GROMACS .gro file of C-alpha atoms in nm:
model
  475
    1UNK     CA    1   0.000   0.000   0.000
    2UNK     CA    2   0.151   0.326  -0.104
    3UNK     CA    3   0.123   0.657   0.069
    4UNK     CA    4   0.020   0.953  -0.138
    5UNK     CA    5   0.250   1.247  -0.187
    6UNK     CA    6   0.166   1.564  -0.381
    7UNK     CA    7   0.412   1.835  -0.468
    8UNK     CA    8   0.299   2.199  -0.470
    9UNK     CA    9   0.090   2.282  -0.777
   10UNK     CA   10   0.179   2.346  -1.044
   11UNK     CA   11   0.554   2.341  -1.096
   12UNK     CA   12   0.897   2.300  -0.950
   13UNK     CA   13   1.034   2.635  -0.840
   14UNK     CA   14   1.346   2.694  -1.051
   15UNK     CA   15   1.494   2.904  -0.771
   16UNK     CA   16   1.467   2.627  -0.510
   17UNK     CA   17   1.485   2.297  -0.699
   18UNK     CA   18   1.827   2.137  -0.661
   19UNK     CA   19   2.028   2.171  -0.977
   20UNK     CA   20   1.790   2.410  -1.152
   21UNK     CA   21   2.005   2.657  -1.346
   22UNK     CA   22   1.949   3.022  -1.272
   23UNK     CA   23   1.974   3.147  -1.628
   24UNK     CA   24   1.792   3.048  -1.946
   25UNK     CA   25   1.693   3.220  -2.270
   26UNK     CA   26   1.416   3.475  -2.218
   27UNK     CA   27   1.220   3.330  -2.509
   28UNK     CA   28   1.244   2.969  -2.390
   29UNK     CA   29   0.903   2.798  -2.367
   30UNK     CA   30   0.778   2.727  -2.015
   31UNK     CA   31   0.635   2.401  -1.884
   32UNK     CA   32   0.430   2.370  -1.567
   33UNK     CA   33   0.454   2.047  -1.370
   34UNK     CA   34   0.224   1.871  -1.123
   35UNK     CA   35   0.372   1.563  -0.953
   36UNK     CA   36   0.146   1.322  -0.764
   37UNK     CA   37   0.196   0.987  -0.595
   38UNK     CA   38   0.480   0.805  -0.425
   39UNK     CA   39   0.855   0.882  -0.419
   40UNK     CA   40   0.905   0.651  -0.718
   41UNK     CA   41   0.672   0.872  -0.922
   42UNK     CA   42   0.857   1.177  -0.789
   43UNK     CA   43   1.180   1.040  -0.937
   44UNK     CA   44   1.002   0.999  -1.272
   45UNK     CA   45   0.904   1.367  -1.247
   46UNK     CA   46   1.262   1.467  -1.168
   47UNK     CA   47   1.390   1.278  -1.471
   48UNK     CA   48   1.139   1.449  -1.703
   49UNK     CA   49   1.219   1.791  -1.556
   50UNK     CA   50   1.590   1.725  -1.594
   51UNK     CA   51   1.542   1.642  -1.963
   52UNK     CA   52   1.324   1.949  -2.014
   53UNK     CA   53   1.588   2.175  -1.862
   54UNK     CA   54   1.866   2.002  -2.055
   55UNK     CA   55   1.682   2.085  -2.377
   56UNK     CA   56   1.635   2.449  -2.280
   57UNK     CA   57   1.277   2.453  -2.154
   58UNK     CA   58   1.199   2.655  -1.843
   59UNK     CA   59   0.971   2.549  -1.558
   60UNK     CA   60   0.676   2.776  -1.488
   61UNK     CA   61   0.568   2.885  -1.140
   62UNK     CA   62   0.199   2.911  -1.225
   63UNK     CA   63  -0.058   2.782  -1.470
   64UNK     CA   64  -0.086   3.127  -1.623
   65UNK     CA   65   0.288   3.142  -1.687
   66UNK     CA   66   0.305   2.800  -1.853
   67UNK     CA   67   0.284   2.729  -2.225
   68UNK     CA   68   0.194   2.370  -2.142
   69UNK     CA   69   0.136   2.162  -1.826
   70UNK     CA   70   0.248   1.805  -1.752
   71UNK     CA   71   0.060   1.610  -1.484
   72UNK     CA   72   0.231   1.299  -1.343
   73UNK     CA   73  -0.048   1.086  -1.198
   74UNK     CA   74  -0.100   0.811  -0.941
   75UNK     CA   75  -0.355   0.536  -0.994
   76UNK     CA   76  -0.306   0.285  -0.715
   77UNK     CA   77  -0.616   0.334  -0.499
   78UNK     CA   78  -0.949   0.509  -0.560
   79UNK     CA   79  -0.848   0.820  -0.366
   80UNK     CA   80  -0.532   0.852  -0.576
   81UNK     CA   81  -0.729   0.810  -0.900
   82UNK     CA   82  -0.969   1.085  -0.797
   83UNK     CA   83  -0.687   1.317  -0.689
   84UNK     CA   84  -0.518   1.265  -1.026
   85UNK     CA   85  -0.838   1.326  -1.224
   86UNK     CA   86  -0.903   1.641  -1.021
   87UNK     CA   87  -0.550   1.767  -1.086
   88UNK     CA   88  -0.587   1.707  -1.460
   89UNK     CA   89  -0.921   1.890  -1.458
   90UNK     CA   90  -0.768   2.181  -1.270
   91UNK     CA   91  -0.477   2.204  -1.516
   92UNK     CA   92  -0.717   2.195  -1.813
   93UNK     CA   93  -0.936   2.465  -1.661
   94UNK     CA   94  -0.643   2.691  -1.569
   95UNK     CA   95  -0.419   2.633  -1.870
   96UNK     CA   96  -0.585   2.419  -2.138
   97UNK     CA   97  -0.277   2.244  -2.279
   98UNK     CA   98  -0.213   1.931  -2.070
   99UNK     CA   99   0.000   1.620  -2.118
  100UNK     CA  100  -0.065   1.336  -1.874
  101UNK     CA  101   0.182   1.067  -1.765
  102UNK     CA  102   0.220   0.826  -1.474
  103UNK     CA  103   0.045   0.519  -1.336
  104UNK     CA  104  -0.311   0.631  -1.407
  105UNK     CA  105  -0.218   0.663  -1.774
  106UNK     CA  106  -0.171   0.286  -1.788
  107UNK     CA  107  -0.499   0.205  -1.615
  108UNK     CA  108  -0.820   0.101  -1.789
  109UNK     CA  109  -1.176   0.088  -1.658
  110UNK     CA  110  -1.393  -0.224  -1.642
  111UNK     CA  111  -1.486  -0.183  -2.008
  112UNK     CA  112  -1.121  -0.161  -2.112
  113UNK     CA  113  -1.138   0.211  -2.192
  114UNK     CA  114  -0.874   0.465  -2.099
  115UNK     CA  115  -0.981   0.629  -1.772
  116UNK     CA  116  -0.819   0.965  -1.833
  117UNK     CA  117  -0.945   1.038  -2.184
  118UNK     CA  118  -1.292   0.918  -2.088
  119UNK     CA  119  -1.312   1.183  -1.816
  120UNK     CA  120  -1.090   1.447  -1.981
  121UNK     CA  121  -1.102   1.403  -2.361
  122UNK     CA  122  -0.922   1.736  -2.419
  123UNK     CA  123  -0.583   1.625  -2.285
  124UNK     CA  124  -0.310   1.642  -2.552
  125UNK     CA  125  -0.150   1.304  -2.477
  126UNK     CA  126  -0.150   1.022  -2.220
  127UNK     CA  127   0.140   0.791  -2.133
  128UNK     CA  128   0.207   0.539  -1.859
  129UNK     CA  129   0.476   0.553  -1.587
  130UNK     CA  130   0.854   0.591  -1.643
  131UNK     CA  131   0.784   0.702  -2.003
  132UNK     CA  132   1.018   0.999  -2.037
  133UNK     CA  133   1.081   0.945  -2.409
  134UNK     CA  134   0.708   0.940  -2.489
  135UNK     CA  135   0.646   1.248  -2.274
  136UNK     CA  136   0.924   1.438  -2.448
  137UNK     CA  137   0.787   1.338  -2.790
  138UNK     CA  138   0.451   1.489  -2.692
  139UNK     CA  139   0.619   1.802  -2.558
  140UNK     CA  140   0.816   1.842  -2.882
  141UNK     CA  141   0.494   1.801  -3.083
  142UNK     CA  142   0.288   2.054  -2.891
  143UNK     CA  143   0.564   2.289  -2.772
  144UNK     CA  144   0.868   2.270  -3.005
  145UNK     CA  145   1.198   2.275  -2.820
  146UNK     CA  146   1.428   2.579  -2.837
  147UNK     CA  147   1.697   2.595  -3.100
  148UNK     CA  148   1.974   2.645  -2.838
  149UNK     CA  149   1.939   2.373  -2.570
  150UNK     CA  150   2.201   2.514  -2.328
  151UNK     CA  151   2.299   2.159  -2.237
  152UNK     CA  152   2.610   2.285  -2.058
  153UNK     CA  153   2.392   2.447  -1.792
  154UNK     CA  154   2.256   2.114  -1.665
  155UNK     CA  155   2.445   1.980  -1.359
  156UNK     CA  156   2.533   1.611  -1.336
  157UNK     CA  157   2.269   1.536  -1.072
  158UNK     CA  158   1.982   1.692  -1.270
  159UNK     CA  159   1.675   1.875  -1.138
  160UNK     CA  160   1.543   1.765  -0.799
  161UNK     CA  161   1.201   1.840  -0.648
  162UNK     CA  162   1.312   1.768  -0.292
  163UNK     CA  163   1.496   2.013  -0.063
  164UNK     CA  164   1.868   2.043  -0.139
  165UNK     CA  165   1.982   1.829   0.153
  166UNK     CA  166   1.797   1.505   0.068
  167UNK     CA  167   1.706   1.317  -0.249
  168UNK     CA  168   1.549   0.992  -0.368
  169UNK     CA  169   1.759   0.734  -0.554
  170UNK     CA  170   1.550   0.492  -0.760
  171UNK     CA  171   1.738   0.169  -0.823
  172UNK     CA  172   1.480  -0.024  -1.027
  173UNK     CA  173   1.141  -0.013  -1.195
  174UNK     CA  174   0.853  -0.256  -1.175
  175UNK     CA  175   0.786  -0.560  -0.958
  176UNK     CA  176   0.779  -0.939  -1.000
  177UNK     CA  177   0.521  -0.997  -0.727
  178UNK     CA  178   0.154  -1.040  -0.805
  179UNK     CA  179  -0.007  -0.938  -0.477
  180UNK     CA  180  -0.382  -0.979  -0.508
  181UNK     CA  181  -0.462  -0.627  -0.383
  182UNK     CA  182  -0.211  -0.451  -0.610
  183UNK     CA  183  -0.214  -0.345  -0.976
  184UNK     CA  184   0.130  -0.184  -0.982
  185UNK     CA  185   0.286  -0.455  -1.208
  186UNK     CA  186   0.011  -0.397  -1.465
  187UNK     CA  187   0.109  -0.029  -1.473
  188UNK     CA  188   0.485  -0.038  -1.417
  189UNK     CA  189   0.570  -0.386  -1.546
  190UNK     CA  190   0.809  -0.650  -1.414
  191UNK     CA  191   1.130  -0.576  -1.226
  192UNK     CA  192   1.397  -0.393  -1.427
  193UNK     CA  193   1.711  -0.315  -1.223
  194UNK     CA  194   1.925  -0.017  -1.317
  195UNK     CA  195   2.292  -0.096  -1.393
  196UNK     CA  196   2.480  -0.068  -1.066
  197UNK     CA  197   2.742   0.171  -1.204
  198UNK     CA  198   2.466   0.412  -1.313
  199UNK     CA  199   2.312   0.403  -0.966
  200UNK     CA  200   2.646   0.472  -0.797
  201UNK     CA  201   2.736   0.752  -1.039
  202UNK     CA  202   2.403   0.922  -0.965
  203UNK     CA  203   2.455   0.874  -0.591
  204UNK     CA  204   2.802   1.027  -0.602
  205UNK     CA  205   2.680   1.323  -0.807
  206UNK     CA  206   2.405   1.386  -0.552
  207UNK     CA  207   2.650   1.374  -0.262
  208UNK     CA  208   2.883   1.611  -0.450
  209UNK     CA  209   2.589   1.850  -0.492
  210UNK     CA  210   2.541   1.867  -0.114
  211UNK     CA  211   2.279   1.599  -0.053
  212UNK     CA  212   2.310   1.474   0.305
  213UNK     CA  213   2.047   1.201   0.296
  214UNK     CA  214   1.992   0.957   0.012
  215UNK     CA  215   1.665   0.763   0.024
  216UNK     CA  216   1.688   0.440  -0.175
  217UNK     CA  217   1.355   0.347  -0.337
  218UNK     CA  218   1.203   0.094  -0.577
  219UNK     CA  219   0.900  -0.136  -0.578
  220UNK     CA  220   1.113  -0.409  -0.416
  221UNK     CA  221   1.458  -0.298  -0.303
  222UNK     CA  222   1.552  -0.645  -0.178
  223UNK     CA  223   1.502  -0.789  -0.529
  224UNK     CA  224   1.755  -0.553  -0.689
  225UNK     CA  225   1.949  -0.748  -0.951
  226UNK     CA  226   1.723  -1.055  -0.961
  227UNK     CA  227   1.617  -0.980  -1.320
  228UNK     CA  228   1.981  -0.972  -1.441
  229UNK     CA  229   2.086  -1.268  -1.224
  230UNK     CA  230   2.300  -1.037  -1.007
  231UNK     CA  231   2.542  -0.980  -1.294
  232UNK     CA  232   2.876  -0.817  -1.224
  233UNK     CA  233   2.927  -0.451  -1.312
  234UNK     CA  234   3.222  -0.222  -1.250
  235UNK     CA  235   3.258   0.078  -1.024
  236UNK     CA  236   3.582   0.276  -0.992
  237UNK     CA  237   3.764   0.001  -1.180
  238UNK     CA  238   3.661  -0.284  -0.952
  239UNK     CA  239   3.392  -0.552  -1.001
  240UNK     CA  240   3.068  -0.521  -0.808
  241UNK     CA  241   2.755  -0.737  -0.826
  242UNK     CA  242   2.412  -0.598  -0.906
  243UNK     CA  243   2.284  -0.702  -0.565
  244UNK     CA  244   2.122  -0.522  -0.273
  245UNK     CA  245   2.400  -0.609  -0.028
  246UNK     CA  246   2.689  -0.489  -0.245
  247UNK     CA  247   2.494  -0.181  -0.353
  248UNK     CA  248   2.425  -0.089   0.011
  249UNK     CA  249   2.788  -0.140   0.103
  250UNK     CA  250   2.906   0.083  -0.183
  251UNK     CA  251   2.649   0.352  -0.099
  252UNK     CA  252   2.765   0.342   0.263
  253UNK     CA  253   3.125   0.396   0.154
  254UNK     CA  254   3.022   0.696  -0.056
  255UNK     CA  255   2.811   0.838   0.227
  256UNK     CA  256   3.107   0.809   0.462
  257UNK     CA  257   3.321   1.018   0.225
  258UNK     CA  258   3.063   1.297   0.223
  259UNK     CA  259   2.943   1.260   0.586
  260UNK     CA  260   2.593   1.170   0.471
  261UNK     CA  261   2.313   0.921   0.535
  262UNK     CA  262   2.167   0.637   0.329
  263UNK     CA  263   1.814   0.520   0.412
  264UNK     CA  264   1.656   0.201   0.270
  265UNK     CA  265   1.290   0.189   0.168
  266UNK     CA  266   1.057  -0.087   0.037
  267UNK     CA  267   1.272  -0.370   0.169
  268UNK     CA  268   1.106  -0.710   0.153
  269UNK     CA  269   1.229  -0.933   0.439
  270UNK     CA  270   1.422  -1.185   0.230
  271UNK     CA  271   1.700  -1.385   0.402
  272UNK     CA  272   1.981  -1.184   0.240
  273UNK     CA  273   1.861  -0.869   0.420
  274UNK     CA  274   2.039  -1.025   0.720
  275UNK     CA  275   2.365  -0.933   0.546
  276UNK     CA  276   2.266  -0.565   0.534
  277UNK     CA  277   2.212  -0.520   0.910
  278UNK     CA  278   2.588  -0.529   0.994
  279UNK     CA  279   2.642  -0.245   0.745
  280UNK     CA  280   2.428  -0.019   0.965
  281UNK     CA  281   2.681   0.022   1.244
  282UNK     CA  282   2.878   0.328   1.139
  283UNK     CA  283   2.603   0.592   1.120
  284UNK     CA  284   2.599   0.627   0.741
  285UNK     CA  285   2.378   0.338   0.631
  286UNK     CA  286   2.100   0.416   0.876
  287UNK     CA  287   1.963   0.146   1.108
  288UNK     CA  288   1.622   0.183   0.944
  289UNK     CA  289   1.420  -0.059   0.731
  290UNK     CA  290   1.092   0.025   0.559
  291UNK     CA  291   0.926  -0.318   0.518
  292UNK     CA  292   0.577  -0.345   0.363
  293UNK     CA  293   0.442  -0.642   0.562
  294UNK     CA  294   0.066  -0.581   0.504
  295UNK     CA  295  -0.048  -0.852   0.751
  296UNK     CA  296   0.077  -1.124   0.985
  297UNK     CA  297  -0.169  -1.413   0.967
  298UNK     CA  298  -0.045  -1.682   0.724
  299UNK     CA  299  -0.390  -1.739   0.569
  300UNK     CA  300  -0.444  -1.368   0.503
  301UNK     CA  301  -0.094  -1.337   0.357
  302UNK     CA  302  -0.171  -1.636   0.135
  303UNK     CA  303  -0.487  -1.466   0.005
  304UNK     CA  304  -0.282  -1.152  -0.048
  305UNK     CA  305  -0.020  -1.360  -0.235
  306UNK     CA  306   0.253  -1.202  -0.027
  307UNK     CA  307   0.607  -1.348  -0.051
  308UNK     CA  308   0.667  -1.407   0.323
  309UNK     CA  309   0.484  -1.551   0.625
  310UNK     CA  310   0.415  -1.365   0.947
  311UNK     CA  311   0.613  -1.614   1.156
  312UNK     CA  312   0.925  -1.568   0.947
  313UNK     CA  313   0.884  -1.191   0.958
  314UNK     CA  314   0.866  -1.195   1.338
  315UNK     CA  315   1.168  -1.423   1.371
  316UNK     CA  316   1.365  -1.202   1.135
  317UNK     CA  317   1.271  -0.880   1.317
  318UNK     CA  318   1.378  -1.024   1.653
  319UNK     CA  319   1.707  -1.149   1.503
  320UNK     CA  320   1.778  -0.812   1.340
  321UNK     CA  321   1.722  -0.629   1.668
  322UNK     CA  322   1.970  -0.859   1.839
  323UNK     CA  323   2.222  -0.767   1.570
  324UNK     CA  324   2.146  -0.394   1.597
  325UNK     CA  325   1.936  -0.278   1.897
  326UNK     CA  326   1.905   0.070   1.742
  327UNK     CA  327   1.722  -0.063   1.435
  328UNK     CA  328   1.402   0.124   1.347
  329UNK     CA  329   1.140  -0.072   1.153
  330UNK     CA  330   0.867   0.098   0.956
  331UNK     CA  331   0.581  -0.093   0.795
  332UNK     CA  332   0.233  -0.073   0.649
  333UNK     CA  333  -0.061  -0.303   0.714
  334UNK     CA  334  -0.408  -0.359   0.570
  335UNK     CA  335  -0.708  -0.413   0.800
  336UNK     CA  336  -1.025  -0.579   0.676
  337UNK     CA  337  -0.882  -0.764   0.378
  338UNK     CA  338  -1.146  -0.989   0.212
  339UNK     CA  339  -1.210  -1.296   0.425
  340UNK     CA  340  -1.030  -1.159   0.732
  341UNK     CA  341  -1.194  -1.311   1.038
  342UNK     CA  342  -1.191  -1.159   1.385
  343UNK     CA  343  -0.947  -1.431   1.490
  344UNK     CA  344  -0.712  -1.346   1.201
  345UNK     CA  345  -0.730  -0.979   1.294
  346UNK     CA  346  -0.653  -1.057   1.660
  347UNK     CA  347  -0.353  -1.256   1.535
  348UNK     CA  348  -0.231  -0.938   1.364
  349UNK     CA  349  -0.269  -0.739   1.688
  350UNK     CA  350  -0.071  -1.006   1.877
  351UNK     CA  351   0.200  -0.988   1.611
  352UNK     CA  352   0.224  -0.610   1.652
  353UNK     CA  353   0.250  -0.641   2.030
  354UNK     CA  354   0.541  -0.881   1.994
  355UNK     CA  355   0.716  -0.720   1.695
  356UNK     CA  356   0.699  -0.368   1.845
  357UNK     CA  357   0.707  -0.195   1.504
  358UNK     CA  358   0.848   0.156   1.551
  359UNK     CA  359   0.666   0.337   1.270
  360UNK     CA  360   0.339   0.201   1.134
  361UNK     CA  361   0.074   0.299   0.885
  362UNK     CA  362  -0.253   0.106   0.859
  363UNK     CA  363  -0.511   0.128   0.582
  364UNK     CA  364  -0.864  -0.004   0.579
  365UNK     CA  365  -0.880  -0.233   0.276
  366UNK     CA  366  -1.002  -0.048  -0.033
  367UNK     CA  367  -1.097  -0.240  -0.349
  368UNK     CA  368  -0.883  -0.141  -0.647
  369UNK     CA  369  -1.029  -0.184  -0.993
  370UNK     CA  370  -0.844  -0.461  -1.172
  371UNK     CA  371  -0.709  -0.628  -0.856
  372UNK     CA  372  -0.776  -1.000  -0.816
  373UNK     CA  373  -0.861  -0.950  -0.447
  374UNK     CA  374  -1.195  -0.811  -0.562
  375UNK     CA  375  -1.298  -1.167  -0.654
  376UNK     CA  376  -1.227  -1.312  -0.309
  377UNK     CA  377  -1.513  -1.444  -0.099
  378UNK     CA  378  -1.644  -1.292   0.225
  379UNK     CA  379  -1.566  -0.922   0.185
  380UNK     CA  380  -1.545  -0.740   0.516
  381UNK     CA  381  -1.807  -0.465   0.563
  382UNK     CA  382  -1.673  -0.111   0.533
  383UNK     CA  383  -1.759  -0.017   0.891
  384UNK     CA  384  -1.572  -0.324   1.021
  385UNK     CA  385  -1.270  -0.242   0.806
  386UNK     CA  386  -1.257   0.111   0.949
  387UNK     CA  387  -1.311  -0.013   1.305
  388UNK     CA  388  -1.021  -0.258   1.272
  389UNK     CA  389  -0.794   0.006   1.125
  390UNK     CA  390  -0.872   0.229   1.425
  391UNK     CA  391  -0.789  -0.056   1.667
  392UNK     CA  392  -0.452  -0.110   1.498
  393UNK     CA  393  -0.367   0.258   1.522
  394UNK     CA  394  -0.478   0.277   1.886
  395UNK     CA  395  -0.243  -0.011   1.969
  396UNK     CA  396   0.034   0.149   1.768
  397UNK     CA  397  -0.006   0.473   1.965
  398UNK     CA  398   0.079   0.278   2.281
  399UNK     CA  399   0.374   0.099   2.122
  400UNK     CA  400   0.516   0.412   1.961
  401UNK     CA  401   0.481   0.618   2.280
  402UNK     CA  402   0.668   0.357   2.482
  403UNK     CA  403   0.949   0.321   2.227
  404UNK     CA  404   0.995   0.697   2.185
  405UNK     CA  405   0.986   0.770   2.558
  406UNK     CA  406   1.275   0.524   2.598
  407UNK     CA  407   1.487   0.776   2.405
  408UNK     CA  408   1.440   1.055   2.663
  409UNK     CA  409   1.778   1.149   2.808
  410UNK     CA  410   1.973   1.002   2.517
  411UNK     CA  411   2.193   1.194   2.275
  412UNK     CA  412   2.102   1.141   1.909
  413UNK     CA  413   2.214   1.284   1.576
  414UNK     CA  414   1.960   1.474   1.368
  415UNK     CA  415   1.951   1.628   1.022
  416UNK     CA  416   1.802   1.978   1.031
  417UNK     CA  417   1.508   2.038   0.792
  418UNK     CA  418   1.382   2.378   0.914
  419UNK     CA  419   1.515   2.660   1.130
  420UNK     CA  420   1.289   2.909   1.306
  421UNK     CA  421   1.361   3.185   1.560
  422UNK     CA  422   1.287   2.968   1.865
  423UNK     CA  423   1.283   2.614   1.729
  424UNK     CA  424   1.444   2.402   1.460
  425UNK     CA  425   1.291   2.089   1.311
  426UNK     CA  426   1.512   1.791   1.247
  427UNK     CA  427   1.492   1.419   1.184
  428UNK     CA  428   1.681   1.135   1.346
  429UNK     CA  429   1.786   0.806   1.187
  430UNK     CA  430   1.438   0.680   1.281
  431UNK     CA  431   1.255   0.946   1.079
  432UNK     CA  432   1.211   0.940   0.701
  433UNK     CA  433   1.095   1.274   0.554
  434UNK     CA  434   0.721   1.340   0.537
  435UNK     CA  435   0.612   0.994   0.657
  436UNK     CA  436   0.762   0.959   1.006
  437UNK     CA  437   0.797   1.189   1.305
  438UNK     CA  438   1.031   1.482   1.366
  439UNK     CA  439   1.257   1.617   1.638
  440UNK     CA  440   1.171   1.963   1.776
  441UNK     CA  441   1.498   2.130   1.875
  442UNK     CA  442   1.477   2.416   2.123
  443UNK     CA  443   1.705   2.700   2.019
  444UNK     CA  444   1.899   2.903   2.272
  445UNK     CA  445   1.794   3.266   2.307
  446UNK     CA  446   2.157   3.359   2.372
  447UNK     CA  447   2.311   3.497   2.048
  448UNK     CA  448   2.560   3.257   1.892
  449UNK     CA  449   2.466   2.963   2.115
  450UNK     CA  450   2.242   2.789   1.863
  451UNK     CA  451   2.378   2.826   1.513
  452UNK     CA  452   2.176   2.579   1.312
  453UNK     CA  453   2.131   2.562   0.937
  454UNK     CA  454   1.909   2.356   0.708
  455UNK     CA  455   2.096   2.049   0.587
  456UNK     CA  456   2.330   2.048   0.888
  457UNK     CA  457   2.377   1.758   1.128
  458UNK     CA  458   2.348   1.829   1.500
  459UNK     CA  459   2.377   1.624   1.818
  460UNK     CA  460   2.082   1.678   2.053
  461UNK     CA  461   1.966   1.548   2.390
  462UNK     CA  462   1.607   1.420   2.395
  463UNK     CA  463   1.400   1.585   2.668
  464UNK     CA  464   1.042   1.477   2.587
  465UNK     CA  465   0.849   1.239   2.363
  466UNK     CA  466   0.492   1.171   2.254
  467UNK     CA  467   0.362   0.894   2.029
  468UNK     CA  468   0.495   1.062   1.715
  469UNK     CA  469   0.768   1.319   1.781
  470UNK     CA  470   1.063   1.402   2.005
  471UNK     CA  471   1.168   1.728   2.171
  472UNK     CA  472   1.535   1.803   2.235
  473UNK     CA  473   1.803   2.058   2.316
  474UNK     CA  474   2.146   2.090   2.160
  475UNK     CA  475   2.402   1.863   2.319
   0.00000   0.00000   0.00000
């Protein structure tokens, strides 16, 4: 289950986006950009924006200032579909010239018709996800590119839509799993791993540009290299396998050179993840795993067609915490999946009590058009789904409060995201941007005693905790 993310409408700000050049021809055509969906879709947006800027296009700050608007959509759940359709409608109403890309572009309705053009027939073009070439063809057709592309103005790391001090690094596209509740493979295809030397070159360029936190993403990070049978590539003249473990080790070495962090997302709990835990001991590969477990009961997981059982997940979590007691585990779960009995749900609650997940999101099951789970027997009533989701989150409040209060009095390292006159906001190794908690850092009122800057690391002493956030003072 993915969490929605929407960037400010309608475009990347060329003054604040990392790598956006400050000068471009006055007559260059301007493209507005709306980016919806998960971090993987955000990386698609960054790649399109990078190509646009490389060819001399400018990014517009408003619909009115744009010659054309691109909307990168999400289509995973009903709420995401509606948000995407609303964004397309808004762009059409405000601008009129709209190209649509992203996951919703690959989705059909029950009759096999294109969802987007059925609702918005005036869009100029529709493509699916990770379709930069097709998007650029449509842009060239409807807004011819400038004669002078100013390619030399494009930095190696490209245009980024995140703040300057952190960035997402996508290591693969697609997924080989066929989970019954998910339609991502039908939109993004099977697993395609990026060559490992390309990934490491991009990572190094981002670190050189000042990025202090690299967030590794994919549909299944643990499966990196499976599609190419973990073939050997070369990095800095030495052989290196296209494999999660060797990639993580190399990223950790780069992060150490630049005093930066590496954070791993979408990690399925395969046995070889055990090899990654020892790499988390030096403060650069963070002791943090984002693992989409979805449920714990073996029968529910079987109906979901998930690749692991709850018992193995629990054993693995307990073993990992013995290897690294500071490990933070984040996960998502679905309550009220078709056929879920009260006993199966109670099994999930017992699992959570024992596993003590640090960061948890729970969704009431929502049917997704095209998903095979829709055909399962004994659907759970909507009110029961919502009631079970609330029970999970109530339990998680207790677990999270206890685990965070155990940090009071400890000194931790944080990365500063915001600085205000009385308080700075930072994140610890346990906090991924926008989805986890934050650390509120009290600033000294004495001049010169609290010099903090965005993108800076600071050591702080935790003074208070609630179920979501920490409060601290400078160490």
